[in-house]
Each structure stands twice: as C-alpha cells, then as structure tokens.
mmCIF file of C-alpha atoms in Angstrom:
data_model
loop_
_atom_site.group_PDB
_atom_site.id
_atom_site.type_symbol
_atom_site.label_atom_id
_atom_site.label_comp_id
_atom_site.label_asym_id
_atom_site.label_seq_id
_atom_site.Cartn_x
_atom_site.Cartn_y
_atom_site.Cartn_z
ATOM 1 C CA UNK A 1 -28.768 17.932 0.157
ATOM 2 C CA UNK A 2 -29.967 14.592 -0.981
ATOM 3 C CA UNK A 3 -32.469 12.232 0.561
ATOM 4 C CA UNK A 4 -33.054 8.657 1.732
ATOM 5 C CA UNK A 5 -36.113 6.680 0.811
ATOM 6 C CA UNK A 6 -36.972 3.515 2.722
ATOM 7 C CA UNK A 7 -38.899 1.401 0.209
ATOM 8 C CA UNK A 8 -40.819 -1.751 1.184
ATOM 9 C CA UNK A 9 -40.723 -4.622 -1.340
ATOM 10 C CA UNK A 10 -43.148 -7.528 -1.772
ATOM 11 C CA UNK A 11 -42.778 -10.449 0.698
ATOM 12 C CA UNK A 12 -44.001 -12.823 -1.952
ATOM 13 C CA UNK A 13 -46.666 -11.599 -4.402
ATOM 14 C CA UNK A 14 -45.043 -9.063 -6.716
ATOM 15 C CA UNK A 15 -48.390 -7.279 -7.153
ATOM 16 C CA UNK A 16 -48.014 -5.992 -3.574
ATOM 17 C CA UNK A 17 -45.459 -3.339 -4.581
ATOM 18 C CA UNK A 18 -46.936 0.187 -4.755
ATOM 19 C CA UNK A 19 -47.017 2.525 -7.734
ATOM 20 C CA UNK A 20 -45.072 5.050 -5.648
ATOM 21 C CA UNK A 21 -42.412 2.526 -4.794
ATOM 22 C CA UNK A 22 -41.905 1.799 -8.432
ATOM 23 C CA UNK A 23 -41.627 5.480 -9.284
ATOM 24 C CA UNK A 24 -39.112 6.150 -6.491
ATOM 25 C CA UNK A 25 -36.914 3.159 -7.469
ATOM 26 C CA UNK A 26 -36.781 4.420 -11.054
ATOM 27 C CA UNK A 27 -35.994 7.989 -10.034
ATOM 28 C CA UNK A 28 -33.286 7.661 -7.339
ATOM 29 C CA UNK A 29 -29.553 7.804 -8.124
ATOM 30 C CA UNK A 30 -28.787 4.572 -6.302
ATOM 31 C CA UNK A 31 -30.590 1.599 -4.748
ATOM 32 C CA UNK A 32 -29.118 -0.006 -1.694
ATOM 33 C CA UNK A 33 -30.095 -3.680 -1.654
ATOM 34 C CA UNK A 34 -29.673 -6.317 1.025
ATOM 35 C CA UNK A 35 -28.887 -8.890 -1.643
ATOM 36 C CA UNK A 36 -28.359 -7.531 -5.122
ATOM 37 C CA UNK A 37 -29.116 -10.944 -6.689
ATOM 38 C CA UNK A 38 -32.483 -11.173 -5.026
ATOM 39 C CA UNK A 39 -33.392 -7.548 -5.660
ATOM 40 C CA UNK A 40 -32.021 -7.798 -9.186
ATOM 41 C CA UNK A 41 -34.830 -10.191 -10.093
ATOM 42 C CA UNK A 42 -37.406 -7.748 -8.670
ATOM 43 C CA UNK A 43 -35.958 -4.797 -10.548
ATOM 44 C CA UNK A 44 -35.697 -6.716 -13.744
ATOM 45 C CA UNK A 45 -39.372 -7.813 -13.478
ATOM 46 C CA UNK A 46 -40.425 -4.186 -13.265
ATOM 47 C CA UNK A 47 -37.869 -2.993 -15.858
ATOM 48 C CA UNK A 48 -36.012 -0.792 -13.384
ATOM 49 C CA UNK A 49 -32.385 -0.044 -14.403
ATOM 50 C CA UNK A 50 -31.251 2.046 -11.506
ATOM 51 C CA UNK A 51 -27.763 1.094 -10.237
ATOM 52 C CA UNK A 52 -27.564 -1.027 -7.083
ATOM 53 C CA UNK A 53 -25.029 -1.346 -4.260
ATOM 54 C CA UNK A 54 -24.978 -4.101 -1.657
ATOM 55 C CA UNK A 55 -26.016 -2.908 1.867
ATOM 56 C CA UNK A 56 -26.460 -5.696 4.453
ATOM 57 C CA UNK A 57 -25.800 -6.505 8.090
ATOM 58 C CA UNK A 58 -22.178 -7.495 7.443
ATOM 59 C CA UNK A 59 -21.129 -4.237 5.735
ATOM 60 C CA UNK A 60 -23.524 -1.547 6.880
ATOM 61 C CA UNK A 61 -21.285 -0.328 9.726
ATOM 62 C CA UNK A 62 -18.463 0.282 7.223
ATOM 63 C CA UNK A 63 -20.574 1.908 4.525
ATOM 64 C CA UNK A 64 -22.845 4.380 6.384
ATOM 65 C CA UNK A 65 -20.388 7.228 6.541
ATOM 66 C CA UNK A 66 -19.708 7.068 2.777
ATOM 67 C CA UNK A 67 -23.420 6.933 2.000
ATOM 68 C CA UNK A 68 -24.138 9.941 4.189
ATOM 69 C CA UNK A 69 -21.487 11.907 2.276
ATOM 70 C CA UNK A 70 -23.096 11.004 -1.049
ATOM 71 C CA UNK A 71 -26.428 12.260 0.174
ATOM 72 C CA UNK A 72 -24.870 15.381 1.604
ATOM 73 C CA UNK A 73 -23.416 15.938 -1.890
ATOM 74 C CA UNK A 74 -26.966 15.817 -3.313
ATOM 75 C CA UNK A 75 -27.563 12.204 -4.337
ATOM 76 C CA UNK A 76 -30.944 10.572 -3.565
ATOM 77 C CA UNK A 77 -30.784 6.934 -2.402
ATOM 78 C CA UNK A 78 -33.385 4.200 -1.898
ATOM 79 C CA UNK A 79 -32.914 1.404 0.651
ATOM 80 C CA UNK A 80 -34.668 -1.934 0.105
ATOM 81 C CA UNK A 81 -34.425 -5.315 1.836
ATOM 82 C CA UNK A 82 -34.882 -8.731 0.299
ATOM 83 C CA UNK A 83 -38.556 -8.600 1.283
ATOM 84 C CA UNK A 84 -40.739 -6.331 3.359
ATOM 85 C CA UNK A 85 -39.989 -3.036 5.029
ATOM 86 C CA UNK A 86 -36.340 -2.053 5.675
ATOM 87 C CA UNK A 87 -35.203 -2.016 9.336
ATOM 88 C CA UNK A 88 -37.904 -4.474 10.469
ATOM 89 C CA UNK A 89 -35.557 -7.394 11.350
ATOM 90 C CA UNK A 90 -33.505 -6.179 8.339
ATOM 91 C CA UNK A 91 -30.755 -3.590 7.725
ATOM 92 C CA UNK A 92 -31.923 0.031 7.780
ATOM 93 C CA UNK A 93 -31.714 1.390 11.314
ATOM 94 C CA UNK A 94 -28.055 2.469 11.245
ATOM 95 C CA UNK A 95 -28.359 4.379 7.960
ATOM 96 C CA UNK A 96 -31.664 6.029 9.039
ATOM 97 C CA UNK A 97 -30.116 7.114 12.290
ATOM 98 C CA UNK A 98 -27.098 8.560 10.542
ATOM 99 C CA UNK A 99 -29.366 10.549 8.202
ATOM 100 C CA UNK A 100 -31.369 11.883 11.155
ATOM 101 C CA UNK A 101 -28.138 12.910 12.926
ATOM 102 C CA UNK A 102 -26.921 14.730 9.817
ATOM 103 C CA UNK A 103 -30.230 16.483 9.026
ATOM 104 C CA UNK A 104 -30.744 14.415 5.834
ATOM 105 C CA UNK A 105 -34.421 13.930 5.056
ATOM 106 C CA UNK A 106 -35.778 10.379 5.332
ATOM 107 C CA UNK A 107 -39.019 9.242 3.731
ATOM 108 C CA UNK A 108 -40.416 5.814 4.590
ATOM 109 C CA UNK A 109 -43.021 4.539 2.093
ATOM 110 C CA UNK A 110 -45.890 2.417 3.467
ATOM 111 C CA UNK A 111 -46.011 -1.117 2.079
ATOM 112 C CA UNK A 112 -45.460 -4.767 2.583
ATOM 113 C CA UNK A 113 -44.302 -6.254 5.874
ATOM 114 C CA UNK A 114 -44.938 -9.743 7.137
ATOM 115 C CA UNK A 115 -46.035 -9.222 10.699
ATOM 116 C CA UNK A 116 -49.058 -6.991 10.055
ATOM 117 C CA UNK A 117 -51.140 -9.533 7.941
ATOM 118 C CA UNK A 118 -50.065 -12.329 10.313
ATOM 119 C CA UNK A 119 -51.304 -10.353 13.305
ATOM 120 C CA UNK A 120 -54.579 -9.219 11.673
ATOM 121 C CA UNK A 121 -55.570 -12.688 10.435
ATOM 122 C CA UNK A 122 -54.549 -14.446 13.642
ATOM 123 C CA UNK A 123 -57.883 -13.840 15.288
ATOM 124 C CA UNK A 124 -55.983 -12.721 18.433
ATOM 125 C CA UNK A 125 -56.435 -9.184 19.967
ATOM 126 C CA UNK A 126 -54.509 -6.611 17.948
ATOM 127 C CA UNK A 127 -55.579 -3.390 19.572
ATOM 128 C CA UNK A 128 -52.384 -3.631 21.585
ATOM 129 C CA UNK A 129 -49.376 -5.804 20.679
ATOM 130 C CA UNK A 130 -45.593 -6.010 20.825
ATOM 131 C CA UNK A 131 -43.272 -6.987 18.032
ATOM 132 C CA UNK A 132 -40.348 -9.146 19.244
ATOM 133 C CA UNK A 133 -38.889 -10.227 15.925
ATOM 134 C CA UNK A 134 -36.443 -13.078 16.316
ATOM 135 C CA UNK A 135 -35.777 -14.462 19.807
ATOM 136 C CA UNK A 136 -32.146 -14.806 20.897
ATOM 137 C CA UNK A 137 -30.830 -18.117 19.774
ATOM 138 C CA UNK A 138 -28.848 -18.880 22.919
ATOM 139 C CA UNK A 139 -27.634 -16.121 25.200
ATOM 140 C CA UNK A 140 -30.520 -14.216 26.716
ATOM 141 C CA UNK A 141 -33.218 -16.506 25.336
ATOM 142 C CA UNK A 142 -34.410 -17.903 28.683
ATOM 143 C CA UNK A 143 -34.327 -14.432 30.294
ATOM 144 C CA UNK A 144 -36.406 -13.016 27.493
ATOM 145 C CA UNK A 145 -38.967 -15.804 27.624
ATOM 146 C CA UNK A 146 -39.305 -15.508 31.365
ATOM 147 C CA UNK A 147 -39.935 -11.732 30.941
ATOM 148 C CA UNK A 148 -42.490 -12.311 28.194
ATOM 149 C CA UNK A 149 -44.409 -14.898 30.274
ATOM 150 C CA UNK A 150 -45.881 -11.921 32.111
ATOM 151 C CA UNK A 151 -46.781 -10.007 28.938
ATOM 152 C CA UNK A 152 -50.509 -9.203 28.654
ATOM 153 C CA UNK A 153 -50.426 -7.958 25.065
ATOM 154 C CA UNK A 154 -50.393 -10.030 21.938
ATOM 155 C CA UNK A 155 -46.820 -10.921 20.947
ATOM 156 C CA UNK A 156 -45.443 -11.232 17.379
ATOM 157 C CA UNK A 157 -42.285 -13.214 16.573
ATOM 158 C CA UNK A 158 -40.367 -14.120 13.404
ATOM 159 C CA UNK A 159 -38.909 -17.617 13.108
ATOM 160 C CA UNK A 160 -37.109 -19.844 10.678
ATOM 161 C CA UNK A 161 -38.739 -23.204 9.780
ATOM 162 C CA UNK A 162 -35.937 -25.353 11.233
ATOM 163 C CA UNK A 163 -36.268 -23.632 14.596
ATOM 164 C CA UNK A 164 -40.061 -23.469 14.797
ATOM 165 C CA UNK A 165 -40.584 -26.674 16.756
ATOM 166 C CA UNK A 166 -37.988 -25.644 19.410
ATOM 167 C CA UNK A 167 -39.607 -22.268 19.779
ATOM 168 C CA UNK A 168 -43.100 -23.791 20.162
ATOM 169 C CA UNK A 169 -41.743 -26.119 22.808
ATOM 170 C CA UNK A 170 -40.197 -23.137 24.599
ATOM 171 C CA UNK A 171 -43.572 -21.317 24.424
ATOM 172 C CA UNK A 172 -45.206 -24.352 26.043
ATOM 173 C CA UNK A 173 -42.613 -24.413 28.797
ATOM 174 C CA UNK A 174 -42.802 -20.672 29.568
ATOM 175 C CA UNK A 175 -46.313 -19.692 28.499
ATOM 176 C CA UNK A 176 -48.272 -22.953 28.933
ATOM 177 C CA UNK A 177 -49.615 -25.608 26.609
ATOM 178 C CA UNK A 178 -53.012 -23.856 26.364
ATOM 179 C CA UNK A 179 -51.721 -20.446 25.234
ATOM 180 C CA UNK A 180 -53.431 -19.325 22.032
ATOM 181 C CA UNK A 181 -51.035 -19.234 19.038
ATOM 182 C CA UNK A 182 -51.289 -18.513 15.325
ATOM 183 C CA UNK A 183 -48.561 -19.482 12.858
ATOM 184 C CA UNK A 184 -48.581 -17.887 9.422
ATOM 185 C CA UNK A 185 -46.084 -18.998 6.778
ATOM 186 C CA UNK A 186 -45.427 -18.135 3.130
ATOM 187 C CA UNK A 187 -47.613 -15.091 3.386
ATOM 188 C CA UNK A 188 -48.924 -13.803 0.032
ATOM 189 C CA UNK A 189 -47.367 -16.828 -1.772
ATOM 190 C CA UNK A 190 -49.031 -19.831 -3.452
ATOM 191 C CA UNK A 191 -48.727 -22.063 -0.393
ATOM 192 C CA UNK A 192 -49.729 -19.492 2.184
ATOM 193 C CA UNK A 193 -50.976 -21.112 5.389
ATOM 194 C CA UNK A 194 -52.174 -20.029 8.845
ATOM 195 C CA UNK A 195 -52.507 -22.621 11.631
ATOM 196 C CA UNK A 196 -54.341 -21.509 14.788
ATOM 197 C CA UNK A 197 -54.895 -23.267 18.113
ATOM 198 C CA UNK A 198 -53.250 -23.837 21.441
ATOM 199 C CA UNK A 199 -49.495 -24.045 21.655
ATOM 200 C CA UNK A 200 -49.739 -27.817 22.028
ATOM 201 C CA UNK A 201 -52.061 -28.165 19.014
ATOM 202 C CA UNK A 202 -49.871 -26.080 16.786
ATOM 203 C CA UNK A 203 -46.795 -27.999 17.903
ATOM 204 C CA UNK A 204 -48.544 -31.301 17.057
ATOM 205 C CA UNK A 205 -49.515 -29.982 13.648
ATOM 206 C CA UNK A 206 -45.948 -28.989 12.670
ATOM 207 C CA UNK A 207 -44.464 -32.112 14.268
ATOM 208 C CA UNK A 208 -46.547 -34.117 11.798
ATOM 209 C CA UNK A 209 -46.068 -31.664 8.966
ATOM 210 C CA UNK A 210 -42.568 -30.067 8.962
ATOM 211 C CA UNK A 211 -42.825 -26.383 8.104
ATOM 212 C CA UNK A 212 -41.279 -24.605 5.152
ATOM 213 C CA UNK A 213 -40.889 -20.967 4.236
ATOM 214 C CA UNK A 214 -40.907 -17.669 6.109
ATOM 215 C CA UNK A 215 -42.747 -17.866 9.433
ATOM 216 C CA UNK A 216 -44.566 -15.358 11.693
ATOM 217 C CA UNK A 217 -45.797 -16.538 15.080
ATOM 218 C CA UNK A 218 -48.509 -14.622 16.902
ATOM 219 C CA UNK A 219 -48.984 -15.443 20.575
ATOM 220 C CA UNK A 220 -51.859 -14.364 22.803
ATOM 221 C CA UNK A 221 -51.054 -12.381 25.880
ATOM 222 C CA UNK A 222 -51.119 -13.925 29.333
#
C-alpha cells in the first residue's frame, strides 16, 4: 500500500519551505500539482526532478479514483497547491477523503499557510477564531453575512484584490463601520503590508490606494 503526503509550499518567500518537504518531494513517485507551470518553477529552484501531474478543482473529481488505485498498488504521492497548505481553499479534500475511505495512510506536513500569520499579526484576539475562506460571490452571500454578524470570535477571510472594496463595504453594512479589521496582503513577499483599523478606516485606505496581491482579512468578533 502506498501513501499520500500533503505538502505545504511557500506563499511567497521560498525560504519558508521545510527541509522535510524538500526531502518528501524528492522521494515520492509522483507530485500532484494545482498548476504544473507554477510548481515547476518551485521544483526547478530546488532541483527536484520528480514527475508531476496536474490536480486542480476542474479535474479532481475525475482523477481521484485512478490516483487511489495507484496508491493501492504501492505508489507514494505528494499533493501540493500553488501556495500554502493543500485543501485550505485549494484542492486536497476530495483526495484526502478518498484515501481515508480506502485505508491509505495520509501524512500532512506542517508548513506555510496564509491565514495563520495574518491572524497572529492582526492584533485581534486569536485564542478562538473561525476560518471562513472566500465568501460566496452571489448566492448565499447575504445569508452568510447576516449569520456572521452575530459571531463573537475573530473571523478570517480570503479575498481577491478586485473584490476587497466590495467586501469591506459589506462588512460595514452587516458588522458596522467601527468593527476592528486587519488586512494583510502579499505575506512573506517584498511588498508585504498589514493595514489595521476600523472597517471604515481600512476601506478609506484601500479606496485611496487600490490593493494588489493575495489578501487575508481578519475581522474582530461582535
């Protein structure tokens, strides 16, 4: 019986990959990558020549069964996403569940993920928090925001730069203009930035300075 490794990859700074992750990526029979072009640059940087297959949200439903058979036949696979830890707002859950259902061992390595440093450096309470990932774009968005308006714990969201202003306006509408918010973008990269303040203050900042890069929003509980 083979095995599945879930291997976090750097969210920006390549030095954030672990020695164990490098060893596993060199040793496995196959690396499953969200985007082989993106991951190819990472593997080339670390001189890793392990074969890669594409495994992303558009094909994972079709490929899981075949991958399970390969592991049942003795192959060892590693799953990586473009950045961060697999299955955190990225592909990974379906394959992991299939392995569990088929008694295939799964090892998840600790490593980079965007929401943890954003939460910790926000200055907001992090003893209890909820991770919401991306809010629904249309259907279910209002329902979710109404529900979260009563949430007492710190909330963590992912957002794209072109939707940030809309999301901040929604937070003002449902949570109030004075709700404490921290927005971190481009974490671990050269232009890393964290902006903290009320929802209104953060909205004003990014209205005057359009955001770029990957974004994590941390919102204080009610």
